């Protein structure tokens, strides 16, 4: 997701607050007439253990490739054409803004991995740079799915060597946000901040102002209900994946965010309901869900399901290691019949391992307070 009125995507590049960390002045952030610089230098996430290259099934995950950026397309091209030949890659949305870049990216990935799975993200459905002015975002979605079919990219559930893999379509809705709003500061509107409101084009029955988009995308999953039912019966290990967040506690609290209204444009409660219908209300040791969108590396177990995000993100974010760098990607989540160890260090999910979530506290974090001109 690109947020246009807050330069450098600062609302998605939040800094981890720890008592022993202090902001460094390494990057400029403009806000109104003021220019402020806040950044915490983060360590890189080390490369993951790839497991045995001769294993029957290895599953790698990545999200938010954004190959409209030449540096990101170069990263895709740099992936080995030998190392992953027997492997599976799950791409959790936001591949590219244009159909041409999307098709090229997915073709390159399919040349490197035996299986590639994909779910759409919001950037994938932007229409502003497409040559056909008649194309709306629903039509573009169908074009992308047809392209995937032609390339041999999977967009429906499948069992590979006993492992169930289930892509889940989703879209965000504002009512997903159940936590207390921040008041007393001037926060730009969603329409001003989120480019989706201008770059996506929806037919008349679908509206960004209600739950209709979230319901529309969730209903797409019903087309595979019989296959999902069979996977649940036959597979003891299942990985589901989506672009958007299924739970608000997979995002930092509002007081920690430079754009406190971010939770209104990131997730779907219908998605969590869908996930629990697959993994069970209590989850299991073999239940895993992969997501993307916010560009926060995340790895946490909540109510028995492991939730994980492994974003490539934007070049400037990688330079500042906001996403942990790029050497650890794609992340190997599954090898030799078992799931990998946690991503570490993983910033925000590490923070919430030892700190309780306090959504009713609306006092801004010090770095956010300074950004809005308040004295912490």
Coordinates of C-alpha atoms in Angstrom, one line a residue:
X1 CA 0.0 0.0 0.0
X2 CA 1.2 3.5 -0.8
X3 CA 0.0 6.4 1.3
X4 CA 0.4 9.6 -0.6
X5 CA 0.1 12.5 1.8
X6 CA 2.7 11.2 4.3
X7 CA 6.0 11.1 2.4
X8 CA 8.3 8.1 2.5
X9 CA 5.5 5.9 3.5
X10 CA 6.1 6.8 7.1
X11 CA 2.8 5.4 8.3
X12 CA 3.9 1.9 7.3
X13 CA 7.4 2.3 8.5
X14 CA 6.8 2.6 12.2
X15 CA 9.7 2.4 14.6
X16 CA 10.0 -0.1 17.4
X17 CA 10.0 1.6 20.8
X18 CA 12.3 0.0 23.4
X19 CA 13.6 1.8 26.4
X20 CA 17.2 1.3 25.3
X21 CA 16.6 2.6 21.8
X22 CA 16.6 6.2 20.8
X23 CA 15.7 7.7 17.4
X24 CA 18.6 8.6 15.1
X25 CA 18.4 11.5 12.6
X26 CA 18.9 9.6 9.4
X27 CA 16.0 10.4 7.2
X28 CA 13.9 13.5 6.6
X29 CA 10.1 13.4 7.0
X30 CA 8.1 16.4 5.8
X31 CA 4.8 17.3 7.6
X32 CA 3.2 20.6 6.8
X33 CA 5.8 23.3 7.0
X34 CA 8.1 21.3 9.3
X35 CA 10.8 18.8 8.4
X36 CA 11.4 16.2 11.1
X37 CA 13.8 13.2 11.1
X38 CA 13.2 10.1 13.1
X39 CA 14.4 6.6 12.6
X40 CA 15.7 3.8 14.7
X41 CA 18.6 1.9 13.2
X42 CA 17.6 -1.7 13.1
X43 CA 19.7 -4.9 12.7
X44 CA 19.2 -7.0 9.6
X45 CA 17.2 -10.2 9.7
X46 CA 19.8 -12.9 8.9
X47 CA 19.2 -15.2 6.0
X48 CA 16.9 -18.1 6.9
X49 CA 18.0 -21.7 7.0
X50 CA 16.8 -23.1 3.7
X51 CA 16.7 -26.7 4.8
X52 CA 17.7 -29.6 2.7
X53 CA 17.6 -28.6 -1.0
X54 CA 16.8 -32.3 -1.7
X55 CA 13.7 -32.2 0.6
X56 CA 10.5 -33.3 -1.0
X57 CA 8.8 -29.9 -0.3
X58 CA 10.2 -26.6 0.7
X59 CA 7.8 -23.6 0.9
X60 CA 9.1 -20.1 0.6
X61 CA 7.1 -17.0 1.3
X62 CA 7.3 -13.3 0.3
X63 CA 4.9 -10.4 -0.1
X64 CA 4.9 -6.8 -1.4
X65 CA 7.4 -7.3 -4.3
X66 CA 6.5 -3.9 -5.9
X67 CA 8.5 -4.6 -9.0
X68 CA 7.5 -1.2 -10.5
X69 CA 10.7 -0.2 -8.7
X70 CA 13.7 -1.3 -10.8
X71 CA 15.6 -2.3 -7.7
X72 CA 12.9 -4.7 -6.8
X73 CA 12.7 -6.2 -10.3
X74 CA 16.5 -6.6 -10.1
X75 CA 16.0 -8.5 -6.8
X76 CA 13.6 -10.9 -8.5
X77 CA 15.9 -11.5 -11.4
X78 CA 18.8 -12.1 -9.0
X79 CA 17.0 -15.2 -7.4
X80 CA 18.8 -18.4 -8.3
X81 CA 17.5 -20.3 -11.3
X82 CA 18.9 -23.5 -9.7
X83 CA 18.4 -23.4 -5.9
X84 CA 14.6 -23.4 -5.9
X85 CA 13.8 -25.7 -8.8
X86 CA 11.9 -28.2 -6.6
X87 CA 10.3 -25.6 -4.3
X88 CA 7.1 -23.8 -3.7
X89 CA 6.7 -20.0 -3.4
X90 CA 3.7 -18.2 -1.9
X91 CA 3.4 -14.6 -3.1
X92 CA 1.1 -12.7 -0.8
X93 CA 0.1 -9.9 -3.1
X94 CA 1.3 -6.5 -4.3
X95 CA 3.4 -7.8 -7.1
X96 CA 3.3 -4.7 -9.4
X97 CA 1.0 -1.9 -10.4
X98 CA 0.9 -2.6 -14.1
X99 CA -0.1 -5.8 -15.9
X100 CA 3.1 -5.9 -17.9
X101 CA 5.3 -5.7 -14.8
X102 CA 3.1 -8.2 -13.1
X103 CA 3.3 -10.7 -15.9
X104 CA 7.0 -10.3 -16.2
X105 CA 7.5 -10.8 -12.5
X106 CA 5.4 -13.9 -12.2
X107 CA 7.1 -15.4 -15.3
X108 CA 10.5 -14.9 -13.7
X109 CA 9.3 -16.5 -10.5
X110 CA 7.8 -19.4 -12.3
X111 CA 11.1 -20.0 -14.1
X112 CA 12.8 -20.3 -10.7
X113 CA 10.2 -22.3 -8.6
X114 CA 8.4 -25.5 -9.4
X115 CA 5.2 -24.1 -7.9
X116 CA 4.2 -20.4 -7.5
X117 CA 1.0 -19.4 -5.7
X118 CA -0.5 -15.9 -5.7
X119 CA -3.2 -13.8 -4.1
X120 CA -3.9 -10.2 -5.3
X121 CA -3.0 -7.1 -3.3
X122 CA -4.3 -3.6 -3.6
X123 CA -1.5 -2.3 -5.8
X124 CA -2.1 -5.1 -8.3
X125 CA -5.6 -3.8 -9.0
X126 CA -4.6 -0.1 -9.6
X127 CA -5.8 1.1 -13.0
X128 CA -4.2 4.5 -13.3
X129 CA -1.2 3.4 -15.5
X130 CA -3.0 0.8 -17.7
X131 CA -3.5 1.6 -21.4
X132 CA -7.1 0.5 -21.5
X133 CA -9.2 3.2 -19.9
X134 CA -12.2 0.9 -19.9
X135 CA -10.5 -1.4 -17.4
X136 CA -11.8 -1.4 -13.9
X137 CA -10.3 -3.1 -10.9
X138 CA -12.6 -6.2 -11.1
X139 CA -11.8 -6.6 -14.8
X140 CA -8.1 -6.2 -14.1
X141 CA -8.4 -8.9 -11.4
X142 CA -9.8 -11.3 -13.9
X143 CA -7.0 -10.3 -16.4
X144 CA -4.4 -11.1 -13.7
X145 CA -5.9 -14.4 -12.8
X146 CA -6.0 -15.4 -16.5
X147 CA -2.3 -14.4 -16.8
X148 CA -1.5 -16.6 -13.8
X149 CA -3.4 -19.5 -15.4
X150 CA -1.4 -19.1 -18.6
X151 CA 1.9 -18.9 -16.7
X152 CA 1.1 -21.9 -14.5
X153 CA 0.8 -19.8 -11.4
X154 CA -1.7 -21.3 -8.9
X155 CA -4.5 -19.1 -7.4
X156 CA -6.7 -21.9 -6.0
X157 CA -6.1 -24.4 -3.2
X158 CA -3.9 -27.4 -3.8
X159 CA -2.2 -30.3 -2.0
X160 CA 1.5 -30.9 -2.6
X161 CA 3.2 -33.8 -1.0
X162 CA 0.6 -33.9 1.8
X163 CA 0.8 -30.2 2.5
X164 CA -2.4 -28.2 2.0
X165 CA -1.9 -24.7 0.5
X166 CA -4.9 -22.4 0.4
X167 CA -4.9 -18.9 -1.2
X168 CA -7.5 -16.6 0.3
X169 CA -8.9 -13.6 -1.5
X170 CA -9.6 -10.6 0.6
X171 CA -10.0 -6.8 0.8
X172 CA -10.0 -4.4 3.7
X173 CA -13.0 -2.6 5.3
X174 CA -13.0 0.3 7.7
X175 CA -15.1 -1.5 10.3
X176 CA -12.2 -3.9 10.7
X177 CA -10.8 -1.3 13.1
X178 CA -12.3 -2.0 16.5
X179 CA -9.8 -0.1 18.7
X180 CA -10.1 3.4 20.2
X181 CA -9.3 6.2 17.9
X182 CA -6.6 8.8 18.6
X183 CA -8.1 12.3 19.0
X184 CA -6.7 15.7 19.6
X185 CA -4.4 15.7 16.5
X186 CA -5.1 16.5 12.9
X187 CA -5.0 13.2 11.0
X188 CA -5.4 13.3 7.2
X189 CA -8.5 11.5 5.9
X190 CA -8.3 8.0 4.4
X191 CA -9.2 9.5 1.0
X192 CA -6.3 11.9 1.2
X193 CA -3.8 9.4 2.5
X194 CA -4.5 6.1 0.7
X195 CA -4.0 6.0 -3.1
X196 CA -6.4 3.0 -3.5
X197 CA -9.3 5.5 -3.3
X198 CA -8.0 7.1 -6.6
X199 CA -6.0 4.4 -8.3
X200 CA -8.6 1.6 -8.1
X201 CA -11.8 1.8 -10.2
X202 CA -14.7 -0.2 -8.9
X203 CA -18.1 -0.9 -10.6
X204 CA -21.1 0.7 -9.1
X205 CA -22.2 -2.0 -6.8
X206 CA -18.8 -2.0 -5.0
X207 CA -17.9 0.9 -2.6
X208 CA -14.8 1.7 -0.6
X209 CA -17.1 3.3 2.0
X210 CA -18.7 0.1 3.3
X211 CA -18.0 -3.6 3.6
X212 CA -19.1 -4.5 0.0
X213 CA -15.5 -4.9 -1.3
X214 CA -14.5 -7.1 1.6
X215 CA -17.6 -9.2 1.2
X216 CA -17.1 -9.5 -2.6
X217 CA -13.5 -10.8 -2.3
X218 CA -14.4 -13.1 0.6
X219 CA -17.2 -14.6 -1.4
X220 CA -14.7 -15.5 -4.1
X221 CA -13.3 -18.1 -1.7
X222 CA -16.6 -20.0 -1.8
X223 CA -15.8 -21.2 -5.3
X224 CA -13.2 -23.5 -3.8
X225 CA -15.2 -24.6 -0.7
X226 CA -15.3 -28.3 -1.8
X227 CA -11.5 -28.4 -2.4
X228 CA -10.9 -26.7 0.9
X229 CA -13.2 -29.2 2.6
X230 CA -11.2 -32.1 1.1
X231 CA -7.9 -30.5 2.1
X232 CA -9.1 -30.2 5.7
X233 CA -9.9 -33.9 5.7
X234 CA -6.7 -35.1 4.1
X235 CA -4.0 -32.8 5.4
X236 CA -2.6 -32.5 8.9
X237 CA -0.5 -29.4 7.9
X238 CA -2.1 -26.4 6.1
X239 CA -0.8 -23.0 5.1
X240 CA -3.3 -20.3 4.2
X241 CA -2.3 -17.0 2.8
X242 CA -3.7 -13.6 1.9
X243 CA -2.6 -10.1 1.2
X244 CA -4.5 -8.3 3.9
X245 CA -4.5 -8.7 7.6
X246 CA -7.0 -11.0 9.3
X247 CA -6.5 -9.5 12.8
X248 CA -5.9 -6.0 14.1
X249 CA -3.4 -7.3 16.6
X250 CA -1.1 -8.0 13.7
X251 CA -0.5 -4.3 13.5
X252 CA 1.0 -2.0 16.1
X253 CA -1.4 0.0 18.3
X254 CA -2.6 3.4 16.9
X255 CA -0.5 5.4 19.4
X256 CA 2.6 3.8 17.9
X257 CA 1.8 4.7 14.3
X258 CA 2.6 7.9 12.4
X259 CA -0.7 7.5 10.7
X260 CA -3.0 6.3 13.5
X261 CA -5.9 5.6 11.1
X262 CA -3.9 2.9 9.3
X263 CA -5.9 0.0 10.8
X264 CA -9.0 1.2 8.9
X265 CA -7.3 0.3 5.6
X266 CA -5.4 -2.9 6.3
X267 CA -7.7 -5.9 7.1
X268 CA -10.8 -7.9 7.0
X269 CA -12.6 -9.6 9.9
X270 CA -14.3 -11.9 7.3
X271 CA -10.8 -13.1 6.5
X272 CA -10.2 -14.2 10.1
X273 CA -13.5 -16.0 10.1
X274 CA -12.4 -17.8 6.9
X275 CA -9.1 -18.7 8.4
X276 CA -10.7 -20.1 11.6
X277 CA -13.1 -22.2 9.5
X278 CA -10.0 -23.9 8.0
X279 CA -7.6 -24.0 11.0
X280 CA -10.1 -24.3 13.7
X281 CA -11.0 -21.8 16.5
X282 CA -8.1 -23.0 18.6
X283 CA -5.7 -23.6 15.7
X284 CA -3.0 -26.2 16.0
X285 CA 0.8 -26.6 15.9
X286 CA 0.6 -27.1 12.2
X287 CA -1.6 -24.1 11.4
X288 CA 0.0 -21.2 9.6
X289 CA -1.3 -18.1 7.8
X290 CA 0.9 -15.8 5.7
X291 CA -0.1 -12.2 4.9
X292 CA 1.4 -8.9 3.6
X293 CA 0.4 -5.3 3.0
X294 CA 1.8 -3.4 6.0
X295 CA 5.5 -4.1 5.2
X296 CA 6.1 -5.0 8.9
X297 CA 8.0 -8.3 9.3
X298 CA 5.8 -10.3 11.6
X299 CA 6.0 -13.8 13.2
X300 CA 3.6 -14.6 16.1
X301 CA 1.3 -17.3 17.3
X302 CA -2.1 -16.1 18.2
X303 CA -4.9 -18.4 19.3
X304 CA -3.1 -21.4 18.0
X305 CA -2.3 -20.1 14.5
X306 CA 1.1 -18.8 13.4
X307 CA 0.8 -15.5 11.5
X308 CA 3.8 -14.5 9.4
X309 CA 4.7 -11.6 7.1
X310 CA 7.9 -11.5 5.0
X311 CA 7.8 -8.3 2.8
X312 CA 10.3 -7.2 0.3
X313 CA 8.8 -3.7 0.6
X314 CA 10.2 -0.6 -1.1
X315 CA 13.9 0.0 -1.8
X316 CA 14.1 2.9 0.7
X317 CA 12.6 0.7 3.4
X318 CA 15.2 -2.0 2.8
X319 CA 18.0 0.6 2.9
X320 CA 16.9 1.6 6.3
X321 CA 16.2 -2.1 7.2
X322 CA 12.6 -1.2 8.0
X323 CA 11.7 -4.7 6.6
X324 CA 14.9 -6.4 8.0
X325 CA 16.8 -6.0 4.7
X326 CA 16.5 -8.4 1.8
X327 CA 19.1 -11.2 2.4
X328 CA 16.5 -13.2 4.4
X329 CA 14.0 -13.3 1.6
X330 CA 12.2 -15.3 0.4
X331 CA 11.7 -16.9 3.8
X332 CA 11.6 -20.7 4.0
X333 CA 8.6 -21.4 6.2
X334 CA 8.4 -25.1 5.6
X335 CA 11.0 -27.9 4.9
X336 CA 11.3 -31.6 5.5
X337 CA 7.8 -31.9 6.7
X338 CA 8.0 -29.3 9.4
X339 CA 7.7 -25.5 9.9
X340 CA 10.7 -23.3 10.3
X341 CA 11.8 -21.5 13.5
X342 CA 10.6 -18.0 14.1
X343 CA 11.9 -15.0 12.1
X344 CA 14.3 -13.2 14.3
X345 CA 14.7 -10.4 15.1
X346 CA 11.2 -9.4 14.1
X347 CA 10.7 -6.0 15.7
X348 CA 7.0 -5.4 16.4
X349 CA 6.0 -9.1 16.9
X350 CA 9.0 -9.4 19.2
X351 CA 7.8 -6.3 21.1
X352 CA 4.4 -7.8 21.6
X353 CA 5.8 -11.1 22.9
X354 CA 6.9 -9.2 26.0
X355 CA 4.6 -6.2 26.1
X356 CA 0.8 -6.3 26.5
X357 CA -1.3 -4.7 23.8
X358 CA -3.1 -1.6 25.3
X359 CA -5.4 -0.2 22.6
X360 CA -7.3 1.9 25.1
X361 CA -4.2 3.9 25.8
X362 CA -4.3 6.9 23.3
X363 CA -1.3 8.8 24.6
X364 CA 1.0 9.1 21.5
X365 CA 4.3 7.3 21.6
X366 CA 7.1 9.8 21.9
X367 CA 8.3 9.6 18.3
X368 CA 4.7 10.1 17.1
X369 CA 4.0 12.9 19.5
X370 CA 7.1 14.7 18.2
X371 CA 5.9 14.2 14.6
X372 CA 2.6 15.9 15.4
X373 CA 4.3 18.7 17.2
X374 CA 3.4 17.6 20.7
X375 CA 5.7 17.5 23.7
X376 CA 5.8 13.8 24.9

